[in-house]
PDB file of C-alpha atoms in Angstrom:
ATOM      1  CA  MET Z 859       0.441  -0.008  -0.007  1.00 80.00           C
ATOM      2  CA  SER Z 860       1.101   3.732  -0.595  1.00 92.00           C
ATOM      3  CA  LEU Z 861       1.065   6.653   1.251  1.00 97.00           C
ATOM      4  CA  ARG Z 862      -0.824   9.784  -0.694  1.00 98.00           C
ATOM      5  CA  VAL Z 863       0.419  12.844   0.426  1.00 98.00           C
ATOM      6  CA  LEU Z 864      -0.738  16.425  -0.718  1.00 99.00           C
ATOM      7  CA  GLY Z 865       2.056  19.284  -0.350  1.00 99.00           C
ATOM      8  CA  VAL Z 866       1.138  22.636  -0.214  1.00 98.00           C
ATOM      9  CA  ASP Z 867       3.867  25.472  -0.840  1.00 97.00           C
ATOM     10  CA  PRO Z 868       1.616  28.241   1.236  1.00 96.00           C
ATOM     11  CA  GLY Z 869       1.212  32.144  -1.256  1.00 94.00           C
ATOM     12  CA  LEU Z 870      -1.169  34.168  -1.158  1.00 94.00           C
ATOM     13  CA  THR Z 871      -0.961  35.215  -4.775  1.00 95.00           C
ATOM     14  CA  ARG Z 872       0.580  31.658  -5.537  1.00 96.00           C
ATOM     15  CA  CYS Z 873      -0.395  28.460  -3.888  1.00 98.00           C
ATOM     16  CA  GLY Z 874       1.549  25.403  -4.685  1.00 98.00           C
ATOM     17  CA  VAL Z 875      -0.353  22.461  -4.091  1.00 99.00           C
ATOM     18  CA  GLY Z 876       0.981  18.577  -5.150  1.00 98.00           C
ATOM     19  CA  VAL Z 877      -0.014  15.356  -4.904  1.00 99.00           C
ATOM     20  CA  VAL Z 878       2.100  11.964  -4.675  1.00 98.00           C
ATOM     21  CA  ASP Z 879       1.568   7.984  -3.930  1.00 98.00           C
ATOM     22  CA  VAL Z 880       4.557   6.741  -2.192  1.00 97.00           C
ATOM     23  CA  ALA Z 881       5.488   2.972  -1.988  1.00 95.00           C
ATOM     24  CA  ARG Z 882       6.594   1.758   1.084  1.00 92.00           C
ATOM     25  CA  ASN Z 883      10.570   1.486  -1.023  1.00 93.00           C
ATOM     26  CA  ARG Z 884      10.168   5.160  -1.223  1.00 94.00           C
ATOM     27  CA  THR Z 885       9.280   4.703  -4.769  1.00 96.00           C
ATOM     28  CA  ALA Z 886       7.089   8.545  -5.758  1.00 97.00           C
ATOM     29  CA  THR Z 887       4.854   8.462  -7.975  1.00 98.00           C
ATOM     30  CA  LEU Z 888       2.795  11.992  -9.142  1.00 98.00           C
ATOM     31  CA  VAL Z 889      -0.862  12.255  -9.126  1.00 98.00           C
ATOM     32  CA  ALA Z 890      -1.859  15.788  -9.578  1.00 98.00           C
ATOM     33  CA  VAL Z 891      -0.382  19.123  -9.319  1.00 98.00           C
ATOM     34  CA  ASP Z 892      -1.419  22.830  -9.586  1.00 98.00           C
ATOM     35  CA  VAL Z 893      -1.395  26.104  -8.505  1.00 98.00           C
ATOM     36  CA  ILE Z 894      -4.031  28.239  -7.225  1.00 98.00           C
ATOM     37  CA  ARG Z 895      -3.899  31.633  -8.150  1.00 98.00           C
ATOM     38  CA  THR Z 896      -4.938  35.094  -6.969  1.00 98.00           C
ATOM     39  CA  SER Z 897      -5.080  38.469  -7.468  1.00 97.00           C
ATOM     40  CA  LYS Z 898      -3.026  40.900  -5.893  1.00 95.00           C
ATOM     41  CA  ASP Z 899      -6.192  43.270  -6.305  1.00 97.00           C
ATOM     42  CA  ALA Z 900      -8.848  41.543  -4.500  1.00 97.00           C
ATOM     43  CA  ASP Z 901      -9.581  41.650  -1.289  1.00 97.00           C
ATOM     44  CA  LEU Z 902      -7.944  39.337   1.611  1.00 96.00           C
ATOM     45  CA  GLU Z 903     -10.684  37.484   2.572  1.00 96.00           C
ATOM     46  CA  GLU Z 904     -11.413  36.798  -1.305  1.00 98.00           C
ATOM     47  CA  ARG Z 905      -7.850  35.764  -2.029  1.00 98.00           C
ATOM     48  CA  LEU Z 906      -7.825  32.893   1.103  1.00 98.00           C
ATOM     49  CA  LEU Z 907     -11.615  32.050   0.350  1.00 98.00           C
ATOM     50  CA  ALA Z 908      -9.930  31.220  -3.505  1.00 98.00           C
ATOM     51  CA  ILE Z 909      -7.020  29.427  -1.849  1.00 98.00           C
ATOM     52  CA  GLY Z 910      -9.179  27.144   0.238  1.00 98.00           C
ATOM     53  CA  ASN Z 911     -12.076  26.118  -2.063  1.00 98.00           C
ATOM     54  CA  GLY Z 912      -9.244  25.356  -4.323  1.00 98.00           C
ATOM     55  CA  LEU Z 913      -7.316  23.528  -1.319  1.00 98.00           C
ATOM     56  CA  GLU Z 914     -11.101  21.484  -0.591  1.00 98.00           C
ATOM     57  CA  ARG Z 915     -11.356  20.640  -4.389  1.00 98.00           C
ATOM     58  CA  MET Z 916      -7.640  19.054  -4.255  1.00 98.00           C
ATOM     59  CA  LEU Z 917      -8.715  17.188  -1.063  1.00 98.00           C
ATOM     60  CA  ASP Z 918     -11.908  15.996  -2.079  1.00 97.00           C
ATOM     61  CA  GLU Z 919     -11.014  14.582  -5.481  1.00 98.00           C
ATOM     62  CA  PHE Z 920      -7.851  13.317  -4.064  1.00 98.00           C
ATOM     63  CA  ARG Z 921      -8.280  11.818  -0.409  1.00 98.00           C
ATOM     64  CA  PRO Z 922      -4.658  12.307   0.605  1.00 98.00           C
ATOM     65  CA  HIS Z 923      -3.526  10.760   3.919  1.00 97.00           C
ATOM     66  CA  ALA Z 924      -1.694  13.373   5.209  1.00 98.00           C
ATOM     67  CA  VAL Z 925      -0.904  17.197   4.423  1.00 98.00           C
ATOM     68  CA  ALA Z 926       2.656  18.820   4.010  1.00 98.00           C
ATOM     69  CA  LEU Z 927       2.986  22.382   4.607  1.00 97.00           C
ATOM     70  CA  GLU Z 928       6.182  24.424   4.459  1.00 94.00           C
ATOM     71  CA  ARG Z 929       6.851  25.744   7.875  1.00 90.00           C
ATOM     72  CA  VAL Z 930       6.344  29.193   7.634  1.00 78.00           C
ATOM     73  CA  PHE Z 931      10.003  31.522   9.073  1.00 71.00           C
ATOM     74  CA  SER Z 932      11.243  34.343   9.348  1.00 64.00           C
ATOM     75  CA  GLN Z 933      11.772  36.477   6.563  1.00 64.00           C
ATOM     76  CA  GLN Z 934      12.939  40.210   5.580  1.00 68.00           C
ATOM     77  CA  ASN Z 935       9.509  41.107   4.139  1.00 74.00           C
ATOM     78  CA  VAL Z 936       7.084  40.778   6.943  1.00 80.00           C
ATOM     79  CA  ARG Z 937       3.800  41.467   4.210  1.00 78.00           C
ATOM     80  CA  THR Z 938       5.494  38.185   2.997  1.00 81.00           C
ATOM     81  CA  VAL Z 939       5.723  36.178   5.890  1.00 86.00           C
ATOM     82  CA  MET Z 940       2.003  37.152   6.696  1.00 88.00           C
ATOM     83  CA  GLY Z 941       0.613  36.111   3.554  1.00 88.00           C
ATOM     84  CA  VAL Z 942       2.542  33.081   3.810  1.00 90.00           C
ATOM     85  CA  ALA Z 943       1.005  32.223   7.454  1.00 92.00           C
ATOM     86  CA  GLN Z 944      -2.195  33.304   6.222  1.00 95.00           C
ATOM     87  CA  ALA Z 945      -2.058  30.790   3.657  1.00 96.00           C
ATOM     88  CA  SER Z 946      -0.674  27.971   5.853  1.00 96.00           C
ATOM     89  CA  GLY Z 947      -3.351  28.603   8.088  1.00 96.00           C
ATOM     90  CA  VAL Z 948      -6.326  28.010   5.410  1.00 98.00           C
ATOM     91  CA  VAL Z 949      -4.221  24.422   4.877  1.00 98.00           C
ATOM     92  CA  LEU Z 950      -4.338  23.928   8.738  1.00 97.00           C
ATOM     93  CA  PHE Z 951      -7.821  24.533   9.159  1.00 97.00           C
ATOM     94  CA  LEU Z 952      -9.208  22.295   6.345  1.00 98.00           C
ATOM     95  CA  SER Z 953      -6.489  19.115   7.236  1.00 97.00           C
ATOM     96  CA  ALA Z 954      -7.890  19.417  11.009  1.00 96.00           C
ATOM     97  CA  ARG Z 955     -11.674  19.607   9.962  1.00 96.00           C
ATOM     98  CA  ARG Z 956     -10.901  16.405   7.272  1.00 96.00           C
ATOM     99  CA  GLY Z 957      -8.528  14.248  10.321  1.00 96.00           C
ATOM    100  CA  LEU Z 958      -5.661  15.228   8.434  1.00 96.00           C
ATOM    101  CA  ALA Z 959      -2.185  14.763  10.222  1.00 95.00           C
ATOM    102  CA  VAL Z 960       0.098  17.814   8.978  1.00 97.00           C
ATOM    103  CA  GLY Z 961       3.675  17.816   8.746  1.00 96.00           C
ATOM    104  CA  LEU Z 962       5.443  20.938   9.037  1.00 96.00           C
ATOM    105  CA  HIS Z 963       8.800  20.840   7.237  1.00 96.00           C
ATOM    106  CA  THR Z 964      11.100  23.456   6.709  1.00 94.00           C
ATOM    107  CA  PRO Z 965      12.534  24.619   3.279  1.00 94.00           C
ATOM    108  CA  THR Z 966      16.347  23.408   4.723  1.00 94.00           C
ATOM    109  CA  GLU Z 967      14.941  20.071   5.556  1.00 95.00           C
ATOM    110  CA  VAL Z 968      13.090  19.292   2.025  1.00 96.00           C
ATOM    111  CA  LYS Z 969      16.161  20.354   0.072  1.00 96.00           C
ATOM    112  CA  ALA Z 970      18.111  17.925   2.396  1.00 95.00           C
ATOM    113  CA  ALA Z 971      15.467  15.432   1.707  1.00 95.00           C
ATOM    114  CA  LEU Z 972      15.861  15.361  -1.727  1.00 96.00           C
ATOM    115  CA  THR Z 973      19.091  16.334  -2.823  1.00 94.00           C
ATOM    116  CA  GLY Z 974      21.102  15.375  -0.009  1.00 94.00           C
ATOM    117  CA  PHE Z 975      21.580  18.861   0.668  1.00 94.00           C
ATOM    118  CA  GLY Z 976      20.020  21.423   2.628  1.00 93.00           C
ATOM    119  CA  GLY Z 977      21.385  24.544   0.809  1.00 93.00           C
ATOM    120  CA  ALA Z 978      20.238  23.174  -2.422  1.00 95.00           C
ATOM    121  CA  ASP Z 979      18.761  25.763  -4.997  1.00 94.00           C
ATOM    122  CA  LYS Z 980      15.745  25.784  -6.792  1.00 93.00           C
ATOM    123  CA  LYS Z 981      16.679  24.793 -10.123  1.00 96.00           C
ATOM    124  CA  GLN Z 982      18.606  21.453  -8.250  1.00 96.00           C
ATOM    125  CA  LEU Z 983      15.136  20.728  -5.977  1.00 97.00           C
ATOM    126  CA  GLY Z 984      13.732  21.158  -9.558  1.00 97.00           C
ATOM    127  CA  ALA Z 985      15.759  18.440 -10.713  1.00 97.00           C
ATOM    128  CA  MET Z 986      15.492  16.318  -8.263  1.00 97.00           C
ATOM    129  CA  VAL Z 987      11.414  15.958  -7.795  1.00 98.00           C
ATOM    130  CA  ALA Z 988      11.501  15.317 -11.493  1.00 98.00           C
ATOM    131  CA  ARG Z 989      13.702  12.345 -11.453  1.00 97.00           C
ATOM    132  CA  VAL Z 990      12.246  10.993  -8.376  1.00 97.00           C
ATOM    133  CA  LEU Z 991       9.441  10.806  -9.872  1.00 98.00           C
ATOM    134  CA  ARG Z 992      10.265   9.962 -12.983  1.00 98.00           C
ATOM    135  CA  LEU Z 993       8.846  12.993 -15.356  1.00 98.00           C
ATOM    136  CA  ASP Z 994      10.643  14.181 -18.810  1.00 97.00           C
ATOM    137  CA  ALA Z 995      10.407  18.350 -17.110  1.00 97.00           C
ATOM    138  CA  VAL Z 996      10.724  19.975 -14.039  1.00 97.00           C
ATOM    139  CA  PRO Z 997       6.928  21.394 -12.922  1.00 96.00           C
ATOM    140  CA  THR Z 998       6.924  24.852 -13.554  1.00 95.00           C
ATOM    141  CA  PRO Z 999       6.116  27.510 -11.682  1.00 96.00           C
ATOM    142  CA  ALA Z1000       8.676  27.094  -9.082  1.00 96.00           C
ATOM    143  CA  ASP Z1001       5.357  26.854  -6.709  1.00 96.00           C
ATOM    144  CA  ALA Z1002       4.114  23.665  -7.889  1.00 98.00           C
ATOM    145  CA  SER Z1003       7.515  21.951  -7.832  1.00 98.00           C
ATOM    146  CA  ASP Z1004       8.173  22.687  -4.186  1.00 98.00           C
ATOM    147  CA  ALA Z1005       4.827  21.428  -3.881  1.00 98.00           C
ATOM    148  CA  LEU Z1006       5.255  18.245  -5.201  1.00 98.00           C
ATOM    149  CA  ALA Z1007       8.879  18.225  -2.790  1.00 98.00           C
ATOM    150  CA  LEU Z1008       7.174  18.419   0.377  1.00 98.00           C
ATOM    151  CA  ALA Z1009       5.267  15.700  -0.358  1.00 98.00           C
ATOM    152  CA  ILE Z1010       7.871  13.439  -1.453  1.00 98.00           C
ATOM    153  CA  CYS Z1011      10.019  14.755   2.053  1.00 97.00           C
ATOM    154  CA  HIS Z1012       6.618  14.292   4.521  1.00 97.00           C
ATOM    155  CA  ALA Z1013       6.449  10.455   2.760  1.00 97.00           C
ATOM    156  CA  TRP Z1014      10.133   9.812   3.252  1.00 95.00           C
ATOM    157  CA  ARG Z1015      10.438  10.682   6.358  1.00 92.00           C
ATOM    158  CA  SER Z1016       6.884   9.900   7.722  1.00 85.00           C
ATOM    159  CA  GLY Z1017       8.075   6.357   6.835  1.00 72.00           C
ATOM    160  CA  GLY Z1018       5.273   5.888   4.488  1.00 61.00           C
ATOM    161  CA  THR Z1019       2.763   6.284   7.681  1.00 54.00           C
ATOM    162  CA  ALA Z1020       0.145   9.039   7.650  1.00 55.00           C
ATOM    163  CA  ALA Z1021       0.866  10.600  10.932  1.00 50.00           C
ATOM    164  CA  PRO Z1022       4.374  11.875  11.826  1.00 41.00           C
ATOM    165  CA  THR Z1023       6.680   8.813  13.680  1.00 39.00           C
ATOM    166  CA  GLY Z1024       8.226  10.418  17.109  1.00 41.00           C
ATOM    167  CA  ALA Z1025      11.752  10.384  14.445  1.00 42.00           C
ATOM    168  CA  ALA Z1026       9.778  13.115  12.039  1.00 50.00           C
ATOM    169  CA  LEU Z1027       8.839  15.435  15.096  1.00 51.00           C
ATOM    170  CA  THR Z1028      10.684  18.044  16.168  1.00 53.00           C
ATOM    171  CA  PRO Z1029      10.929  18.135  20.209  1.00 59.00           C
ATOM    172  CA  ALA Z1030       8.378  20.784  20.433  1.00 55.00           C
ATOM    173  CA  GLN Z1031       5.960  18.431  18.834  1.00 52.00           C
ATOM    174  CA  GLU Z1032       7.215  15.665  20.587  1.00 62.00           C
ATOM    175  CA  ALA Z1033       6.422  17.624  24.015  1.00 62.00           C
ATOM    176  CA  TRP Z1034       3.246  18.566  22.466  1.00 58.00           C
ATOM    177  CA  ARG Z1035       2.151  15.046  22.037  1.00 60.00           C
ATOM    178  CA  ALA Z1036       3.339  14.057  25.397  1.00 67.00           C
ATOM    179  CA  ALA Z1037       1.060  16.896  26.782  1.00 65.00           C
ATOM    180  CA  GLU Z1038      -1.966  15.463  25.114  1.00 59.00           C
ATOM    181  CA  ARG Z1039      -1.536  12.093  25.989  1.00 68.00           C
ATOM    182  CA  SER Z1040      -0.731  12.768  29.883  1.00 74.00           C
ATOM    183  CA  ALA Z1041      -4.562  15.073  29.459  1.00 69.00           C
ATOM    184  CA  GLY Z1042      -5.889  12.362  27.781  1.00 63.00           C
ATOM    185  CA  ARG Z1043      -6.186  13.823  24.336  1.00 50.00           C
ATOM    186  CA  THR Z1044      -5.050  12.665  21.304  1.00 48.00           C
ATOM    187  CA  SER Z1045      -3.675  14.798  17.843  1.00 47.00           C
ATOM    188  CA  GLY Z1046      -7.468  13.585  16.520  1.00 46.00           C
ATOM    189  CA  ASP Z1047      -9.419  15.241  19.080  1.00 45.00           C
ATOM    190  CA  ARG Z1048     -11.211  18.698  17.881  1.00 43.00           C
ATOM    191  CA  ARG Z1049     -13.619  19.176  20.205  1.00 40.00           C
ATOM    192  CA  LEU Z1050     -14.281  23.084  21.228  1.00 42.00           C
ATOM    193  CA  GLY Z1051     -13.151  24.552  24.584  1.00 42.00           C
ATOM    194  CA  THR Z1052     -10.667  21.725  25.399  1.00 39.00           C
TER     195      THR Z1052
END
């Protein structure tokens, strides 16, 4: 059995979304790839709605077992960080509503998983995505290729399971899971007020 992962490279203008199936032997197959685009001139809530609608279509059509999302990190451009964080919030919300495990991965982590070097450039990462998925060309734009890289990275790092294993969790995630267990909750509990 293979693990189906939906990878998301979040952004307000271009949100890359890619779906891959990854077998236990780490062989990855492209299922779908798309870029959800929004106009810079549209109101923020309309842009987030468009991203949410596009993601819902992908989630409903391809029914992934897990979601991989680029971890928001600090950049010099606060406006860019805010847009990425807002799009990420939509992804997290829709995933939680469906009870899907979400793996957060840094760009360095994804590059290291696919190329063996965390400082790889976009061209090197894209080439490895094409090679791993046995494609004739690198998916474009880079947002599409990055989304596929996230999905592959998550599948490889999670050992072919939908929920991240302890080895794939950060110390903070491990502490959070331990706190949930001691409180009698699991990551799947989604009750209001708890």
